[in-house]
């Protein structure tokens, strides 16, 4: 759903920024156009979540896993090249 409407959303957003002559009416019309989009088409609503635990915070983008799951998998040796540091 996000990918379908993103180009339209981005076009309207850029059009609103570039339209300085008709600022008041252009803003009003564009807000009406933005309200026609489904809620989840907004790119800021997408949230990174851990694939294993579903945890929304502390997610590594590289692995798609939360820090807790990465720590456990690293201790067991399931992630190659990742190990506990010691100094």
Short mmCIF file of C-alpha atoms in Angstrom, two decimals:
data_model
loop_
_atom_site.label_atom_id
_atom_site.label_comp_id
_atom_site.label_asym_id
_atom_site.label_seq_id
_atom_site.Cartn_x
_atom_site.Cartn_y
_atom_site.Cartn_z
CA UNK A 1 0.00 0.00 0.00
CA UNK A 2 2.87 2.33 0.80
CA UNK A 3 4.63 1.81 -2.51
CA UNK A 4 1.54 2.40 -4.64
CA UNK A 5 0.67 5.78 -3.22
CA UNK A 6 4.13 7.11 -2.42
CA UNK A 7 4.72 8.70 -5.83
CA UNK A 8 1.37 10.53 -5.68
CA UNK A 9 2.06 11.57 -2.09
CA UNK A 10 5.52 12.89 -2.96
CA UNK A 11 4.18 14.77 -6.00
CA UNK A 12 1.52 16.53 -3.91
CA UNK A 13 4.03 17.38 -1.20
CA UNK A 14 6.51 18.89 -3.67
CA UNK A 15 3.71 20.72 -5.47
CA UNK A 16 2.65 22.29 -2.17
CA UNK A 17 6.20 23.50 -1.48
CA UNK A 18 6.71 24.95 -4.96
CA UNK A 19 3.32 26.67 -5.21
CA UNK A 20 4.02 30.02 -3.53
CA UNK A 21 1.66 32.18 -5.64
CA UNK A 22 -1.53 30.45 -4.60
CA UNK A 23 -0.43 29.74 -1.08
CA UNK A 24 -3.76 29.91 0.77
CA UNK A 25 -5.99 28.19 -1.78
CA UNK A 26 -3.29 25.77 -2.88
CA UNK A 27 -2.70 24.73 0.70
CA UNK A 28 -6.41 24.18 1.29
CA UNK A 29 -6.86 22.12 -1.88
CA UNK A 30 -3.77 20.06 -1.24
CA UNK A 31 -4.82 19.23 2.33
CA UNK A 32 -8.07 17.89 0.90
CA UNK A 33 -6.05 15.78 -1.54
CA UNK A 34 -3.86 14.49 1.31
CA UNK A 35 -6.94 13.46 3.28
CA UNK A 36 -8.04 11.19 0.41
CA UNK A 37 -5.01 8.94 0.90
CA UNK A 38 -5.27 5.91 3.17
CA UNK A 39 -3.62 6.36 6.54
CA UNK A 40 -0.92 3.76 6.10
CA UNK A 41 0.32 5.23 2.80
CA UNK A 42 2.24 7.88 4.74
CA UNK A 43 5.94 6.87 4.76
CA UNK A 44 6.48 8.06 8.33
CA UNK A 45 4.04 5.46 9.67
CA UNK A 46 6.26 2.56 8.65
CA UNK A 47 8.04 1.16 11.69
CA UNK A 48 11.05 -1.14 11.77
CA UNK A 49 10.25 -4.22 13.82
CA UNK A 50 12.24 -7.29 14.75
CA UNK A 51 11.37 -10.30 12.57
CA UNK A 52 11.71 -12.73 15.47
CA UNK A 53 10.33 -10.96 18.53
CA UNK A 54 8.36 -8.09 16.97
CA UNK A 55 10.14 -5.58 19.19
CA UNK A 56 9.79 -2.02 17.79
CA UNK A 57 12.86 -0.46 19.40
CA UNK A 58 16.54 -1.27 19.18
CA UNK A 59 16.31 -2.87 15.74
CA UNK A 60 19.48 -3.29 13.67
CA UNK A 61 18.72 -2.43 10.05
CA UNK A 62 21.50 -4.68 8.80
CA UNK A 63 19.96 -7.80 10.33
CA UNK A 64 16.32 -6.80 10.80
CA UNK A 65 16.57 -8.11 14.35
CA UNK A 66 16.36 -6.44 17.75
CA UNK A 67 19.43 -6.00 19.90
CA UNK A 68 18.30 -8.73 22.30
CA UNK A 69 17.92 -11.32 19.53
CA UNK A 70 21.21 -10.28 17.90
CA UNK A 71 23.00 -10.68 21.23
CA UNK A 72 21.61 -14.17 21.78
CA UNK A 73 22.37 -15.30 18.23
CA UNK A 74 25.89 -13.84 18.40
CA UNK A 75 26.63 -15.72 21.65
CA UNK A 76 25.48 -18.97 20.03
CA UNK A 77 27.59 -18.26 16.92
CA UNK A 78 24.75 -18.16 14.41
CA UNK A 79 25.76 -14.78 12.92
CA UNK A 80 29.08 -15.17 11.08
CA UNK A 81 31.68 -12.50 11.79
CA UNK A 82 29.88 -11.18 14.86
CA UNK A 83 31.19 -12.00 18.31
CA UNK A 84 31.37 -10.52 21.77
CA UNK A 85 34.07 -7.92 22.07
CA UNK A 86 36.59 -8.06 24.88
CA UNK A 87 39.43 -5.66 25.69
#
